[in-house]
mmCIF file of C-alpha atoms in Angstrom:
data_model
loop_
_atom_site.group_PDB
_atom_site.id
_atom_site.type_symbol
_atom_site.label_atom_id
_atom_site.label_comp_id
_atom_site.label_asym_id
_atom_site.label_seq_id
_atom_site.Cartn_x
_atom_site.Cartn_y
_atom_site.Cartn_z
ATOM 1 C CA PRO A 798 -18.815 -59.916 -30.856
ATOM 2 C CA ALA A 799 -16.644 -58.317 -28.210
ATOM 3 C CA ARG A 800 -17.850 -54.929 -27.086
ATOM 4 C CA ARG A 801 -15.561 -52.071 -28.129
ATOM 5 C CA VAL A 802 -14.565 -49.688 -25.326
ATOM 6 C CA ALA A 803 -14.089 -46.100 -26.316
ATOM 7 C CA THR A 804 -10.911 -44.466 -25.117
ATOM 8 C CA ILE A 805 -10.327 -40.769 -24.708
ATOM 9 C CA ALA A 806 -6.850 -39.575 -25.554
ATOM 10 C CA PRO A 807 -5.530 -36.397 -23.950
ATOM 11 C CA PRO A 808 -6.124 -33.432 -26.232
ATOM 12 C CA ASP A 809 -3.107 -32.552 -28.350
ATOM 13 C CA ASN A 810 -3.965 -28.917 -28.903
ATOM 14 C CA ALA A 811 -3.300 -25.393 -27.713
ATOM 15 C CA ASP A 812 -5.532 -25.701 -24.661
ATOM 16 C CA TYR A 813 -3.643 -28.773 -23.505
ATOM 17 C CA VAL A 814 -0.250 -27.008 -23.551
ATOM 18 C CA PHE A 815 -1.469 -24.005 -21.548
ATOM 19 C CA GLY A 816 -0.527 -25.497 -18.170
ATOM 20 C CA LYS A 817 2.862 -26.559 -19.512
ATOM 21 C CA GLY A 818 3.456 -23.012 -20.705
ATOM 22 C CA LEU A 819 2.632 -21.563 -17.297
ATOM 23 C CA TYR A 820 4.855 -24.116 -15.563
ATOM 24 C CA ASP A 821 7.787 -23.498 -17.897
ATOM 25 C CA TYR A 822 7.628 -19.732 -17.679
ATOM 26 C CA TYR A 823 7.013 -19.245 -13.971
ATOM 27 C CA THR A 824 9.439 -21.935 -12.863
ATOM 28 C CA ALA A 825 12.185 -20.285 -14.916
ATOM 29 C CA ILE A 826 11.246 -16.795 -13.693
ATOM 30 C CA LEU A 827 11.067 -17.733 -10.026
ATOM 31 C CA GLU A 828 14.437 -19.437 -10.079
ATOM 32 C CA LYS A 829 15.996 -16.379 -11.741
ATOM 33 C CA GLU A 830 14.231 -13.673 -9.734
ATOM 34 C CA TYR A 831 14.312 -15.544 -6.412
ATOM 35 C CA PRO A 832 17.297 -17.931 -6.382
ATOM 36 C CA VAL A 833 16.384 -19.126 -2.885
ATOM 37 C CA VAL A 834 13.446 -21.099 -4.337
ATOM 38 C CA LYS A 835 15.944 -23.438 -6.010
ATOM 39 C CA THR A 836 16.351 -24.937 -2.536
ATOM 40 C CA PHE A 837 12.798 -26.261 -2.850
ATOM 41 C CA THR A 838 12.538 -26.835 -6.617
ATOM 42 C CA TRP A 839 15.770 -28.730 -7.327
ATOM 43 C CA MET A 840 13.902 -32.033 -7.483
ATOM 44 C CA ILE A 841 11.384 -30.973 -10.142
ATOM 45 C CA PRO A 842 12.061 -30.386 -13.859
ATOM 46 C CA ASP A 843 13.553 -27.037 -14.787
ATOM 47 C CA GLY A 844 11.381 -24.477 -16.502
ATOM 48 C CA ASN A 845 12.141 -22.834 -19.823
ATOM 49 C CA ARG A 846 11.240 -19.174 -20.231
ATOM 50 C CA GLU A 847 11.238 -19.048 -24.032
ATOM 51 C CA ARG A 848 9.282 -22.273 -24.393
ATOM 52 C CA GLY A 849 6.786 -21.097 -21.802
ATOM 53 C CA LEU A 850 6.141 -17.884 -23.730
ATOM 54 C CA ARG A 851 5.821 -19.841 -26.971
ATOM 55 C CA LEU A 852 3.228 -22.202 -25.498
ATOM 56 C CA LEU A 853 1.241 -19.353 -23.955
ATOM 57 C CA LYS A 854 1.220 -17.575 -27.321
ATOM 58 C CA LEU A 855 0.066 -20.777 -29.006
ATOM 59 C CA THR A 856 -2.860 -20.985 -26.588
ATOM 60 C CA ALA A 857 -3.698 -17.297 -27.027
ATOM 61 C CA ASN A 858 -3.763 -17.667 -30.810
ATOM 62 C CA GLU A 859 -5.214 -21.137 -31.287
ATOM 63 C CA GLY A 860 -6.801 -22.150 -28.003
ATOM 64 C CA TYR A 861 -10.504 -22.330 -27.318
ATOM 65 C CA TYR A 862 -11.317 -23.000 -23.684
ATOM 66 C CA VAL A 863 -8.485 -21.050 -22.052
ATOM 67 C CA LYS A 864 -7.728 -18.359 -24.639
ATOM 68 C CA THR A 865 -8.699 -15.606 -22.191
ATOM 69 C CA GLU A 866 -6.456 -17.049 -19.477
ATOM 70 C CA ALA A 867 -3.523 -17.207 -21.889
ATOM 71 C CA LEU A 868 -4.046 -13.609 -22.962
ATOM 72 C CA TYR A 869 -4.222 -12.528 -19.317
ATOM 73 C CA TYR A 870 -0.964 -14.246 -18.370
ATOM 74 C CA LEU A 871 0.785 -12.919 -21.468
ATOM 75 C CA THR A 872 -0.293 -9.410 -20.504
ATOM 76 C CA GLN A 873 0.919 -9.975 -16.961
ATOM 77 C CA VAL A 874 4.312 -11.496 -17.727
ATOM 78 C CA HIS A 875 5.210 -8.796 -20.248
ATOM 79 C CA TYR A 876 3.997 -6.173 -17.750
ATOM 80 C CA LEU A 877 5.835 -7.559 -14.717
ATOM 81 C CA TYR A 878 8.871 -9.474 -15.970
ATOM 82 C CA GLU A 879 9.633 -8.813 -19.626
ATOM 83 C CA ASP A 880 9.416 -4.992 -19.505
ATOM 84 C CA ASP A 881 7.819 -5.196 -22.939
ATOM 85 C CA TYR A 882 4.940 -2.752 -22.743
ATOM 86 C CA VAL A 883 4.210 -2.884 -26.465
ATOM 87 C CA ALA A 884 3.460 -6.597 -26.119
ATOM 88 C CA SER A 885 1.588 -6.067 -22.855
ATOM 89 C CA ARG A 886 -0.626 -3.455 -24.493
ATOM 90 C CA ARG A 887 -1.234 -5.750 -27.466
ATOM 91 C CA TYR A 888 -2.446 -8.594 -25.270
ATOM 92 C CA VAL A 889 -4.524 -6.442 -22.937
ATOM 93 C CA ARG A 890 -6.247 -4.917 -25.958
ATOM 94 C CA ARG A 891 -7.152 -8.407 -27.126
ATOM 95 C CA LEU A 892 -8.562 -9.084 -23.672
ATOM 96 C CA ARG A 893 -10.627 -5.897 -23.908
ATOM 97 C CA GLU A 894 -11.896 -6.868 -27.362
ATOM 98 C CA ARG A 895 -13.048 -10.255 -26.052
ATOM 99 C CA HIS A 896 -14.458 -8.845 -22.816
ATOM 100 C CA PRO A 897 -15.269 -5.146 -23.388
ATOM 101 C CA ASP A 898 -17.360 -4.880 -20.211
ATOM 102 C CA ASN A 899 -14.887 -6.555 -17.837
ATOM 103 C CA PRO A 900 -13.799 -3.873 -15.327
ATOM 104 C CA TYR A 901 -10.673 -5.711 -14.205
ATOM 105 C CA PHE A 902 -9.295 -5.908 -17.745
ATOM 106 C CA HIS A 903 -10.357 -2.285 -18.275
ATOM 107 C CA ASN A 904 -8.279 -1.149 -15.297
ATOM 108 C CA PHE A 905 -5.455 -3.452 -16.349
ATOM 109 C CA GLU A 906 -5.212 -1.601 -19.658
ATOM 110 C CA GLY A 907 -4.791 1.656 -17.760
ATOM 111 C CA ARG A 908 -2.150 0.106 -15.490
ATOM 112 C CA VAL A 909 -0.140 -0.983 -18.529
ATOM 113 C CA TYR A 910 -0.091 2.597 -19.815
ATOM 114 C CA ALA A 911 0.819 3.918 -16.354
ATOM 115 C CA ARG A 912 3.746 1.507 -15.948
ATOM 116 C CA TRP A 913 4.838 2.550 -19.441
ATOM 117 C CA ASN A 914 4.671 6.221 -18.362
ATOM 118 C CA ARG A 915 2.044 6.897 -21.018
ATOM 119 C CA TRP A 916 0.040 8.936 -18.542
ATOM 120 C CA ASN A 917 -2.233 10.710 -21.044
ATOM 121 C CA GLN A 918 -3.453 7.365 -22.333
ATOM 122 C CA ALA A 919 -3.682 5.966 -18.813
ATOM 123 C CA GLU A 920 -5.802 8.929 -17.751
ATOM 124 C CA GLU A 921 -8.175 8.398 -20.661
ATOM 125 C CA VAL A 922 -8.689 4.744 -19.731
ATOM 126 C CA PHE A 923 -9.172 5.374 -16.009
ATOM 127 C CA SER A 924 -11.588 8.221 -16.704
ATOM 128 C CA GLU A 925 -13.696 5.756 -18.690
ATOM 129 C CA VAL A 926 -13.635 3.370 -15.712
ATOM 130 C CA VAL A 927 -14.825 6.109 -13.336
ATOM 131 C CA ALA A 928 -17.593 7.106 -15.757
ATOM 132 C CA ARG A 929 -18.853 3.517 -15.867
ATOM 133 C CA CYS A 930 -18.692 3.308 -12.074
ATOM 134 C CA GLU A 931 -20.785 6.460 -11.795
ATOM 135 C CA GLN A 932 -23.300 4.914 -14.210
ATOM 136 C CA ASP A 933 -23.491 1.776 -12.004
ATOM 137 C CA GLN A 934 -22.505 -0.425 -14.907
ATOM 138 C CA SER A 935 -22.426 -4.074 -13.925
ATOM 139 C CA GLY A 936 -19.115 -5.057 -12.309
ATOM 140 C CA TYR A 937 -17.840 -1.498 -12.063
ATOM 141 C CA ASN A 938 -17.928 -1.401 -8.287
ATOM 142 C CA VAL A 939 -16.305 0.690 -5.571
ATOM 143 C CA HIS A 940 -13.067 -1.285 -5.668
ATOM 144 C CA MET A 941 -12.708 -0.700 -9.410
ATOM 145 C CA GLU A 942 -13.190 3.037 -8.832
ATOM 146 C CA GLU A 943 -10.602 3.046 -6.025
ATOM 147 C CA ILE A 944 -7.973 1.767 -8.440
ATOM 148 C CA ALA A 945 -8.946 4.261 -11.121
ATOM 149 C CA GLN A 946 -9.017 7.238 -8.747
ATOM 150 C CA LEU A 947 -5.543 6.409 -7.419
ATOM 151 C CA TYR A 948 -4.072 6.369 -10.904
ATOM 152 C CA LEU A 949 -5.951 9.502 -11.927
ATOM 153 C CA GLY A 950 -4.488 11.263 -8.885
ATOM 154 C CA ARG A 951 -1.010 10.143 -9.905
ATOM 155 C CA ALA A 952 -1.584 11.277 -13.495
ATOM 156 C CA ARG A 953 -2.621 14.745 -12.313
ATOM 157 C CA LEU A 954 0.397 14.929 -9.969
ATOM 158 C CA TYR A 955 2.822 14.112 -12.783
ATOM 159 C CA ASP A 956 1.106 16.730 -14.955
ATOM 160 C CA ASP A 957 1.611 19.341 -12.190
ATOM 161 C CA ASP A 958 -2.155 19.697 -11.749
ATOM 162 C CA TYR A 959 -2.047 19.523 -7.967
ATOM 163 C CA ASP A 960 -5.608 20.653 -7.308
ATOM 164 C CA GLY A 961 -6.866 18.003 -9.733
ATOM 165 C CA ALA A 962 -4.688 15.396 -8.058
ATOM 166 C CA LEU A 963 -6.101 16.238 -4.632
ATOM 167 C CA GLN A 964 -9.645 15.975 -5.966
ATOM 168 C CA HIS A 965 -9.062 12.418 -7.192
ATOM 169 C CA LEU A 966 -7.137 11.395 -4.078
ATOM 170 C CA GLY A 967 -9.792 12.955 -1.837
ATOM 171 C CA ARG A 968 -12.419 10.929 -3.655
ATOM 172 C CA LEU A 969 -10.267 7.836 -3.089
ATOM 173 C CA GLU A 970 -10.076 8.608 0.630
ATOM 174 C CA ARG A 971 -13.868 8.856 0.846
ATOM 175 C CA LEU A 972 -14.301 5.599 -1.051
ATOM 176 C CA THR A 973 -11.930 3.763 1.273
ATOM 177 C CA ASP A 974 -13.702 5.001 4.406
ATOM 178 C CA ARG A 975 -16.060 2.057 3.905
ATOM 179 C CA ASP A 976 -13.439 -0.626 4.572
ATOM 180 C CA ILE A 977 -10.295 0.546 6.330
ATOM 181 C CA GLU A 978 -9.340 -3.052 7.147
ATOM 182 C CA ASN A 979 -8.459 -3.608 3.473
ATOM 183 C CA ASN A 980 -6.295 -0.518 3.208
ATOM 184 C CA ARG A 981 -4.113 -1.174 0.147
ATOM 185 C CA TYR A 982 -5.475 1.777 -1.813
ATOM 186 C CA ARG A 983 -6.177 3.913 1.234
ATOM 187 C CA ILE A 984 -2.524 3.901 2.327
ATOM 188 C CA LEU A 985 -1.353 4.622 -1.224
ATOM 189 C CA GLY A 986 -3.845 7.472 -1.460
ATOM 190 C CA PHE A 987 -2.533 9.057 1.735
ATOM 191 C CA LEU A 988 1.062 8.710 0.529
ATOM 192 C CA TYR A 989 0.277 10.447 -2.755
ATOM 193 C CA GLN A 990 -1.700 13.159 -0.978
ATOM 194 C CA GLY A 991 1.455 13.892 1.005
ATOM 195 C CA MET A 992 3.509 13.996 -2.184
ATOM 196 C CA VAL A 993 1.059 16.403 -3.830
ATOM 197 C CA LEU A 994 1.058 18.657 -0.774
ATOM 198 C CA ASP A 995 4.855 18.640 -0.749
ATOM 199 C CA ALA A 996 4.880 19.619 -4.427
ATOM 200 C CA MET A 997 2.548 22.525 -3.507
ATOM 201 C CA GLY A 998 4.891 23.662 -0.723
ATOM 202 C CA ARG A 999 2.405 22.740 2.000
ATOM 203 C CA ARG A 1000 4.968 20.905 4.078
ATOM 204 C CA LYS A 1001 3.104 20.740 7.391
ATOM 205 C CA LEU A 1002 0.044 19.130 5.821
ATOM 206 C CA ALA A 1003 2.255 16.786 3.814
ATOM 207 C CA LYS A 1004 3.941 15.557 6.989
ATOM 208 C CA ASN A 1005 0.543 14.854 8.534
ATOM 209 C CA LYS A 1006 -0.271 12.576 5.593
ATOM 210 C CA TYR A 1007 3.039 10.715 5.862
ATOM 211 C CA ARG A 1008 2.460 10.187 9.585
ATOM 212 C CA ALA A 1009 -1.012 8.840 8.786
ATOM 213 C CA VAL A 1010 0.639 6.372 6.385
ATOM 214 C CA LEU A 1011 2.982 5.208 9.152
ATOM 215 C CA ASP A 1012 0.013 4.684 11.490
ATOM 216 C CA MET A 1013 -1.555 2.176 9.076
ATOM 217 C CA ASP A 1014 -0.759 -1.461 8.422
ATOM 218 C CA ASP A 1015 1.448 -1.594 5.333
ATOM 219 C CA PRO A 1016 0.405 -4.334 2.881
ATOM 220 C CA VAL A 1017 2.166 -2.652 -0.053
ATOM 221 C CA GLY A 1018 5.507 -1.652 1.478
ATOM 222 C CA VAL A 1019 5.291 2.152 1.474
ATOM 223 C CA HIS A 1020 6.339 2.908 5.059
ATOM 224 C CA ASP A 1021 9.928 3.437 3.919
ATOM 225 C CA ARG A 1022 8.830 6.001 1.350
ATOM 226 C CA ALA A 1023 6.748 7.852 3.935
ATOM 227 C CA GLU A 1024 9.704 7.929 6.341
ATOM 228 C CA ASN A 1025 11.980 9.209 3.583
ATOM 229 C CA TYR A 1026 9.536 11.958 2.665
ATOM 230 C CA LEU A 1027 9.280 12.975 6.320
ATOM 231 C CA ASP A 1028 13.020 13.556 6.260
ATOM 232 C CA GLU A 1029 13.265 15.003 2.736
ATOM 233 C CA PRO A 1030 10.182 16.470 1.038
ATOM 234 C CA TYR A 1031 8.985 14.981 -2.219
ATOM 235 C CA SER A 1032 9.805 17.142 -5.209
ATOM 236 C CA ARG A 1033 9.083 16.792 -8.926
#
């Protein structure tokens, strides 16, 4: 008898549609947010924002292999593009439930609260991150603490606790002494130190911090803010 050859059909399930969801959403977003990209994408199929979100949600709810990835992108798109912080918090909490010891997702939860201006909740999350860093918990490294200390400094600034803000930002400065070539958080720390000093009325010291910002490479686009604060002091 003739030998039967097994064939493998592409999976028709939530994992399979994950890539389609990403393509649909980000193609639609890029063409809306950055119309110039249409010059390069006119020859490929258009994306669909709503369908992309629907497929990502399907993967997050019913997927197996890429459930975490779907939850991550759903957190990110609601955080960055949808301005839906309730949804972003919901998805990041699901990430934390699946991966309670992942420091990146831990910090991401705090960033969601910060972007939402829920600074008390953000401070609670970032304080937990710092505590785990101090305990040398696996994965909670210096970079994770840099992020947390920056946000803790901002939280203290917005709560008018200027001494507390300077403590966190000073700790950030010491942490970033190790690698001034990768200065994303170092330059932000110096900018916020200047803002805190301005809020305290210590204008001369604040100007020194803004000048230090201008002396650094600017991977995050804060030179304009430093120049503005040199001309007009930051005030709450």
